[in-house]
Amino acid sequence: AARWGVRFLRRQYELLAGLAAVEDSVLIANPGVLAAMPVHETQGTPLISLILQPWLIPSAVSPPVMPGMGWLQRAPAVLWRMVWGSIDLGAGLLVGGELNRLRKSLELKPVRRLSQNWLSTQLVLGLFPEWFGPLRTDWPPRIQLTGFPRPAAGAGEELPPALLDFCRAGAAPVVFTFGTGMAQPGRQFRAALDACRLGGLRGIFLTKYPEQLPAPLPTSVLHLDFAPFRLLFPHCAAVVHHGGIGTATAAMAAGVPQLVCPVCFDQEDNGHRLRVLGVGDWLPARRQNGKTLSETLQTLMSPAVKTRCQEVARMLAADPDGLALAADAVERHAAAPRE
């Protein structure tokens, strides 16, 4: 339960309440910030839920892919309603006690299910386009989709010369990156090196944990602590990553194939959506070995997939900036009269 920040709910409430006390404040919070709803209820501060990926919005009609529950994907809606009810009940058992103690101290009614404290009852902003996460009939009607945020380009921003030279020194490399929060990606990078050897691929391994890398690395593989995806990915043949929505969006914007090796949370669902779009694929943990990585990458680097990646990149480029649209929606909501 501590992992959910339950111990810090009261402190979280106090911090948010202090910020919300400023006149004309608007609370913009991820659903996991459980103290946001009590602040909204006690102080009347407008609350907007911010969703970065479709996985966070439950649906029984077209459910997101849940880790380890792929076998349920084609189950009827009635079964999925039971699944969501069970998840809601379990989450309530995990954090409900502390949340309701906080609510009682604020003279608020208890919540029986965590879903009652999950999304704003006023406005929910989904920072993804409908072609990536189509609106579902059982999603709350207050959801607005803005599209993916577009990172601002820095003036004169470019790749370091040594990295650019490596990218141009032979066949376009494949980038392997498994997320900044992945402190022990040793198994994944060993599989990545095997895939490079089997497929005759050049590679770029991105991690701030060099002790997790197989040693020594051949000269055809470069290790970096960091590289800006927006600048790096256009020089690469493919991207292998954990399935974070930011990395997936950057690869789509660059028009390169991507292979997702999910670990938890929304990553499997993001990989499934990339597969449906035709710009990538995903592998469960049991299949994340050098041979399968190599074979899957060869398929993804085919002319047909590359063409589809370029099509989706043009779709994304044609979309308005999701962050700008979200900011406009926040301003409209803040200016709207309150009941």
Short mmCIF file of C-alpha atoms in Angstrom, two decimals:
data_model
loop_
_atom_site.label_atom_id
_atom_site.label_comp_id
_atom_site.label_asym_id
_atom_site.label_seq_id
_atom_site.Cartn_x
_atom_site.Cartn_y
_atom_site.Cartn_z
CA ALA A 1 0.00 0.00 0.00
CA ALA A 2 2.90 2.34 0.70
CA ARG A 3 3.78 2.11 -2.99
CA TRP A 4 0.52 3.87 -3.79
CA GLY A 5 1.57 6.77 -1.56
CA VAL A 6 -1.08 5.89 1.00
CA ARG A 7 1.15 6.94 3.87
CA PHE A 8 1.44 10.40 2.36
CA LEU A 9 -2.21 11.00 1.50
CA ARG A 10 -2.71 13.58 4.24
CA ARG A 11 0.52 15.37 3.41
CA GLN A 12 -0.46 15.28 -0.26
CA TYR A 13 -3.82 16.79 0.62
CA GLU A 14 -2.20 19.56 2.67
CA LEU A 15 0.19 20.48 -0.15
CA LEU A 16 -2.53 20.52 -2.80
CA ALA A 17 -4.97 22.38 -0.56
CA GLY A 18 -2.35 25.06 0.05
CA LEU A 19 -1.82 25.49 -3.70
CA ALA A 20 -5.55 25.44 -4.41
CA ALA A 21 -6.14 28.21 -1.89
CA VAL A 22 -4.69 30.69 -4.37
CA GLU A 23 -7.51 32.54 -6.14
CA ASP A 24 -8.57 31.20 -9.56
CA SER A 25 -6.58 27.99 -9.11
CA VAL A 26 -7.32 24.89 -11.20
CA LEU A 27 -6.20 21.44 -10.11
CA ILE A 28 -4.77 19.31 -12.94
CA ALA A 29 -3.92 15.85 -11.70
CA ASN A 30 -3.16 12.33 -12.78
CA PRO A 31 -5.84 9.92 -11.46
CA GLY A 32 -3.24 8.38 -9.17
CA VAL A 33 -3.05 11.62 -7.17
CA LEU A 34 -5.76 10.46 -4.77
CA ALA A 35 -5.83 13.62 -2.68
CA ALA A 36 -6.94 15.77 -5.64
CA MET A 37 -10.61 14.78 -5.38
CA PRO A 38 -10.91 15.62 -1.64
CA VAL A 39 -9.30 19.02 -2.33
CA HIS A 40 -11.83 19.63 -5.09
CA GLU A 41 -14.72 18.63 -2.82
CA THR A 42 -13.64 20.67 0.21
CA GLN A 43 -12.48 23.82 -1.55
CA GLY A 44 -14.54 23.84 -4.71
CA THR A 45 -11.40 24.12 -6.83
CA PRO A 46 -12.03 22.99 -10.43
CA LEU A 47 -10.45 19.56 -11.02
CA ILE A 48 -9.22 18.24 -14.36
CA SER A 49 -7.91 14.70 -14.71
CA LEU A 50 -5.00 14.33 -17.12
CA ILE A 51 -4.64 10.99 -18.91
CA LEU A 52 -1.50 10.28 -20.95
CA GLN A 53 -2.54 6.86 -22.25
CA PRO A 54 -5.86 5.09 -22.98
CA TRP A 55 -5.00 2.24 -20.62
CA LEU A 56 -5.99 4.35 -17.61
CA ILE A 57 -9.64 4.58 -18.69
CA PRO A 58 -11.63 1.40 -17.91
CA SER A 59 -13.90 -0.01 -20.61
CA ALA A 60 -15.94 -3.20 -20.76
CA VAL A 61 -16.92 -2.63 -24.40
CA SER A 62 -13.33 -2.47 -25.67
CA PRO A 63 -11.06 -3.12 -22.69
CA PRO A 64 -7.38 -2.15 -22.65
CA VAL A 65 -4.81 -4.94 -22.56
CA MET A 66 -4.06 -5.69 -18.92
CA PRO A 67 -0.69 -7.23 -17.95
CA GLY A 68 -0.98 -11.00 -17.78
CA MET A 69 -4.66 -10.94 -18.79
CA GLY A 70 -4.41 -11.09 -22.57
CA TRP A 71 -6.50 -14.25 -22.58
CA LEU A 72 -9.45 -12.13 -21.40
CA GLN A 73 -9.23 -9.70 -24.28
CA ARG A 74 -12.12 -11.17 -26.25
CA ALA A 75 -14.31 -11.84 -23.24
CA PRO A 76 -17.87 -10.41 -23.35
CA ALA A 77 -18.62 -7.02 -21.81
CA VAL A 78 -20.55 -8.59 -18.94
CA LEU A 79 -17.43 -10.49 -17.85
CA TRP A 80 -15.27 -7.38 -18.14
CA ARG A 81 -17.68 -5.47 -15.93
CA MET A 82 -17.06 -8.15 -13.32
CA VAL A 83 -13.29 -7.85 -13.86
CA TRP A 84 -13.36 -4.08 -13.40
CA GLY A 85 -15.53 -4.52 -10.33
CA SER A 86 -12.98 -6.92 -8.84
CA ILE A 87 -10.09 -4.58 -9.65
CA ASP A 88 -12.04 -1.70 -8.11
CA LEU A 89 -12.74 -3.76 -5.00
CA GLY A 90 -9.09 -4.84 -4.69
CA ALA A 91 -7.81 -1.29 -5.09
CA GLY A 92 -10.32 -0.16 -2.49
CA LEU A 93 -9.02 -2.74 -0.04
CA LEU A 94 -5.49 -1.53 -0.72
CA VAL A 95 -5.99 2.20 -0.26
CA GLY A 96 -9.63 2.72 0.71
CA GLY A 97 -9.10 2.64 4.47
CA GLU A 98 -6.57 5.46 4.53
CA LEU A 99 -8.45 7.44 1.89
CA ASN A 100 -11.71 7.25 3.85
CA ARG A 101 -9.95 8.17 7.09
CA LEU A 102 -8.77 11.32 5.33
CA ARG A 103 -12.26 11.96 3.95
CA LYS A 104 -13.85 11.47 7.38
CA SER A 105 -11.47 13.99 8.92
CA LEU A 106 -12.58 16.45 6.22
CA GLU A 107 -16.29 15.67 6.87
CA LEU A 108 -16.66 14.09 3.44
CA LYS A 109 -18.72 10.99 2.71
CA PRO A 110 -16.72 7.76 2.38
CA VAL A 111 -16.16 6.23 -1.04
CA ARG A 112 -17.10 2.59 -1.42
CA ARG A 113 -15.00 2.07 -4.53
CA LEU A 114 -11.76 3.68 -5.65
CA SER A 115 -13.37 4.50 -9.03
CA GLN A 116 -15.46 7.11 -7.19
CA ASN A 117 -12.19 8.96 -6.46
CA TRP A 118 -10.42 8.18 -9.76
CA LEU A 119 -11.51 10.63 -12.47
CA SER A 120 -12.71 14.21 -12.26
CA THR A 121 -16.48 14.60 -12.51
CA GLN A 122 -15.90 17.85 -14.44
CA LEU A 123 -13.33 17.30 -17.20
CA VAL A 124 -10.94 14.54 -18.25
CA LEU A 125 -8.27 15.33 -20.85
CA GLY A 126 -6.78 12.46 -22.84
CA LEU A 127 -3.44 13.55 -24.31
CA PHE A 128 -3.60 11.17 -27.27
CA PRO A 129 -5.42 11.21 -30.63
CA GLU A 130 -8.53 9.20 -31.41
CA TRP A 131 -6.67 7.19 -34.04
CA PHE A 132 -4.50 5.82 -31.21
CA GLY A 133 -7.14 5.49 -28.49
CA PRO A 134 -10.65 5.68 -30.01
CA LEU A 135 -13.41 7.00 -27.76
CA ARG A 136 -15.46 4.15 -26.26
CA THR A 137 -19.19 4.20 -25.69
CA ASP A 138 -18.75 3.40 -22.00
CA TRP A 139 -16.13 6.07 -21.34
CA PRO A 140 -17.37 9.07 -19.32
CA PRO A 141 -18.84 11.71 -21.67
CA ARG A 142 -16.70 14.41 -20.04
CA ILE A 143 -13.54 13.03 -21.73
CA GLN A 144 -11.90 15.23 -24.38
CA LEU A 145 -9.05 13.95 -26.55
CA THR A 146 -6.42 16.54 -27.48
CA GLY A 147 -3.78 14.49 -29.29
CA PHE A 148 -0.17 13.79 -28.37
CA PRO A 149 1.92 16.63 -26.92
CA ARG A 150 4.47 17.94 -29.37
CA PRO A 151 7.91 18.53 -27.83
CA ALA A 152 9.32 21.96 -28.54
CA ALA A 153 12.46 22.05 -30.66
CA GLY A 154 15.39 23.84 -29.09
CA ALA A 155 17.18 26.47 -31.14
CA GLY A 156 20.23 24.95 -32.80
CA GLU A 157 19.59 21.61 -31.10
CA GLU A 158 21.48 18.72 -32.70
CA LEU A 159 22.99 15.35 -31.88
CA PRO A 160 26.53 15.24 -30.50
CA PRO A 161 28.99 14.84 -33.42
CA ALA A 162 30.31 11.49 -32.13
CA LEU A 163 26.79 10.02 -31.99
CA LEU A 164 25.91 11.36 -35.43
CA ASP A 165 29.15 9.90 -36.81
CA PHE A 166 28.28 6.49 -35.33
CA CYS A 167 24.80 6.58 -36.88
CA ARG A 168 26.31 7.35 -40.29
CA ALA A 169 29.24 4.92 -40.05
CA GLY A 170 27.26 1.97 -41.46
CA ALA A 171 23.76 0.57 -41.63
CA ALA A 172 21.27 2.53 -39.53
CA PRO A 173 21.47 1.24 -35.94
CA VAL A 174 18.67 -0.15 -33.78
CA VAL A 175 18.07 1.69 -30.51
CA PHE A 176 17.47 -0.39 -27.37
CA THR A 177 16.11 1.48 -24.35
CA PHE A 178 14.05 0.01 -21.50
CA GLY A 179 13.03 3.08 -19.51
CA THR A 180 14.70 5.37 -16.99
CA GLY A 181 12.94 3.59 -14.13
CA MET A 182 14.35 0.20 -15.11
CA ALA A 183 17.31 -0.18 -12.74
CA GLN A 184 18.02 -3.84 -13.60
CA PRO A 185 17.68 -4.24 -17.38
CA GLY A 186 20.58 -6.71 -17.60
CA ARG A 187 18.51 -9.56 -19.05
CA GLN A 188 16.99 -7.30 -21.72
CA PHE A 189 20.37 -5.93 -22.82
CA ARG A 190 21.89 -9.41 -23.00
CA ALA A 191 19.01 -10.42 -25.28
CA ALA A 192 19.53 -7.19 -27.26
CA LEU A 193 23.21 -7.99 -27.82
CA ASP A 194 22.32 -11.52 -28.93
CA ALA A 195 19.76 -10.07 -31.35
CA CYS A 196 22.38 -7.73 -32.83
CA ARG A 197 24.83 -10.59 -33.32
CA LEU A 198 22.24 -12.92 -34.84
CA GLY A 199 20.78 -10.27 -37.15
CA GLY A 200 24.03 -8.52 -38.06
CA LEU A 201 22.64 -5.31 -36.57
CA ARG A 202 24.39 -2.24 -35.25
CA GLY A 203 22.99 -1.07 -31.93
CA ILE A 204 22.71 1.84 -29.54
CA PHE A 205 22.09 0.84 -25.93
CA LEU A 206 20.57 3.64 -23.84
CA THR A 207 20.74 3.22 -20.06
CA LYS A 208 22.03 5.13 -17.06
CA TYR A 209 22.97 1.81 -15.47
CA PRO A 210 26.11 0.72 -17.39
CA GLU A 211 26.80 -2.01 -14.84
CA GLN A 212 23.78 -3.84 -16.28
CA LEU A 213 25.32 -4.09 -19.76
CA PRO A 214 27.08 -7.21 -21.03
CA ALA A 215 30.81 -6.62 -21.30
CA PRO A 216 32.65 -6.06 -23.41
CA LEU A 217 30.40 -4.51 -26.05
CA PRO A 218 31.53 -4.90 -29.66
CA THR A 219 32.44 -1.79 -31.64
CA SER A 220 29.16 -2.18 -33.54
CA VAL A 221 27.24 -1.36 -30.34
CA LEU A 222 27.39 2.04 -28.67
CA HIS A 223 26.36 2.73 -25.08
CA LEU A 224 24.99 6.12 -24.02
CA ASP A 225 23.50 7.36 -20.76
CA PHE A 226 21.13 9.64 -22.65
CA ALA A 227 20.20 10.87 -26.12
CA PRO A 228 17.27 13.06 -27.24
CA PHE A 229 14.80 10.71 -28.92
CA ARG A 230 13.40 13.41 -31.21
CA LEU A 231 16.83 13.86 -32.79
CA LEU A 232 18.13 10.29 -32.56
CA PHE A 233 15.25 8.16 -33.81
CA PRO A 234 15.15 9.52 -37.38
CA HIS A 235 18.69 8.17 -37.85
CA CYS A 236 17.76 4.66 -36.69
CA ALA A 237 16.36 1.54 -38.34
CA ALA A 238 14.07 0.61 -35.42
CA VAL A 239 13.51 1.18 -31.71
CA VAL A 240 13.18 -1.56 -29.09
CA HIS A 241 11.75 -0.21 -25.85
CA HIS A 242 9.64 -0.90 -22.76
CA GLY A 243 6.42 0.54 -24.17
CA GLY A 244 6.25 3.89 -22.41
CA ILE A 245 3.87 6.26 -24.15
CA GLY A 246 6.53 8.96 -24.57
CA THR A 247 8.99 6.64 -26.29
CA ALA A 248 6.24 5.15 -28.46
CA THR A 249 5.13 8.62 -29.56
CA ALA A 250 8.69 9.68 -30.37
CA ALA A 251 9.20 6.59 -32.54
CA MET A 252 5.91 7.19 -34.35
CA ALA A 253 6.89 10.81 -34.97
CA ALA A 254 10.22 9.65 -36.42
CA GLY A 255 8.49 7.15 -38.71
CA VAL A 256 10.52 4.15 -37.55
CA PRO A 257 9.30 0.64 -36.59
CA GLN A 258 9.21 -0.22 -32.91
CA LEU A 259 9.24 -3.39 -30.86
CA VAL A 260 7.84 -3.22 -27.34
CA CYS A 261 9.18 -5.42 -24.51
CA PRO A 262 6.68 -4.54 -21.78
CA VAL A 263 7.30 -4.88 -18.07
CA CYS A 264 4.18 -3.51 -16.36
CA PHE A 265 1.24 -1.10 -16.30
CA ASP A 266 0.21 0.43 -19.65
CA GLN A 267 3.14 -0.92 -21.65
CA GLU A 268 1.49 -4.06 -23.00
CA ASP A 269 -1.58 -2.09 -24.04
CA ASN A 270 0.57 0.49 -25.83
CA GLY A 271 2.36 -2.32 -27.66
CA HIS A 272 -0.97 -3.81 -28.71
CA ARG A 273 -2.11 -0.46 -30.11
CA LEU A 274 1.14 -0.09 -32.07
CA ARG A 275 0.58 -3.56 -33.52
CA VAL A 276 -2.97 -2.63 -34.58
CA LEU A 277 -1.64 0.54 -36.21
CA GLY A 278 0.86 -1.54 -38.17
CA VAL A 279 3.93 0.34 -36.93
CA GLY A 280 5.27 -2.16 -34.42
CA ASP A 281 4.81 -5.27 -32.34
CA TRP A 282 5.28 -6.45 -28.77
CA LEU A 283 6.71 -9.51 -27.07
CA PRO A 284 5.75 -11.00 -23.70
CA ALA A 285 8.58 -11.50 -21.22
CA ARG A 286 8.88 -15.24 -21.93
CA ARG A 287 9.71 -14.49 -25.61
CA GLN A 288 12.16 -11.65 -25.03
CA ASN A 289 15.26 -13.56 -26.13
CA GLY A 290 17.88 -12.81 -28.76
CA LYS A 291 16.48 -15.15 -31.41
CA THR A 292 12.91 -13.85 -31.19
CA LEU A 293 14.03 -10.23 -30.99
CA SER A 294 16.17 -10.68 -34.10
CA GLU A 295 13.42 -12.43 -36.07
CA THR A 296 10.76 -9.90 -35.07
CA LEU A 297 13.01 -6.96 -35.92
CA GLN A 298 13.66 -8.39 -39.40
CA THR A 299 9.90 -8.49 -39.98
CA LEU A 300 9.38 -4.97 -38.65
CA MET A 301 12.15 -3.53 -40.83
CA SER A 302 10.43 -4.73 -44.00
CA PRO A 303 9.50 -2.16 -46.67
CA ALA A 304 5.77 -2.58 -45.98
CA VAL A 305 6.10 -1.75 -42.26
CA LYS A 306 8.45 1.14 -42.98
CA THR A 307 5.90 2.58 -45.42
CA ARG A 308 3.16 2.31 -42.80
CA CYS A 309 5.43 4.00 -40.23
CA GLN A 310 5.89 6.94 -42.59
CA GLU A 311 2.11 7.17 -43.09
CA VAL A 312 1.51 7.31 -39.34
CA ALA A 313 4.30 9.86 -38.92
CA ARG A 314 2.49 12.11 -41.41
CA MET A 315 -0.78 11.60 -39.51
CA LEU A 316 0.90 12.64 -36.28
CA ALA A 317 2.58 15.65 -37.92
CA ALA A 318 -0.78 16.78 -39.32
CA ASP A 319 -2.43 16.66 -35.89
CA PRO A 320 -2.55 19.84 -33.81
CA ASP A 321 -0.28 20.07 -30.79
CA GLY A 322 -2.07 18.15 -28.05
CA LEU A 323 -0.46 20.20 -25.30
CA ALA A 324 -1.69 23.46 -26.81
CA LEU A 325 -5.23 22.06 -27.16
CA ALA A 326 -5.10 20.81 -23.57
CA ALA A 327 -4.03 24.27 -22.37
CA ASP A 328 -6.94 25.82 -24.27
CA ALA A 329 -9.35 23.34 -22.66
CA VAL A 330 -7.99 24.17 -19.20
CA GLU A 331 -8.49 27.89 -19.79
CA ARG A 332 -12.05 27.37 -21.05
CA HIS A 333 -12.85 25.20 -18.05
CA ALA A 334 -11.37 27.73 -15.62
CA ALA A 335 -13.39 30.55 -17.17
CA ALA A 336 -16.69 28.65 -17.25
CA PRO A 337 -19.31 29.67 -14.65
CA ARG A 338 -19.63 27.31 -11.68
CA GLU A 339 -22.89 25.83 -10.52
#
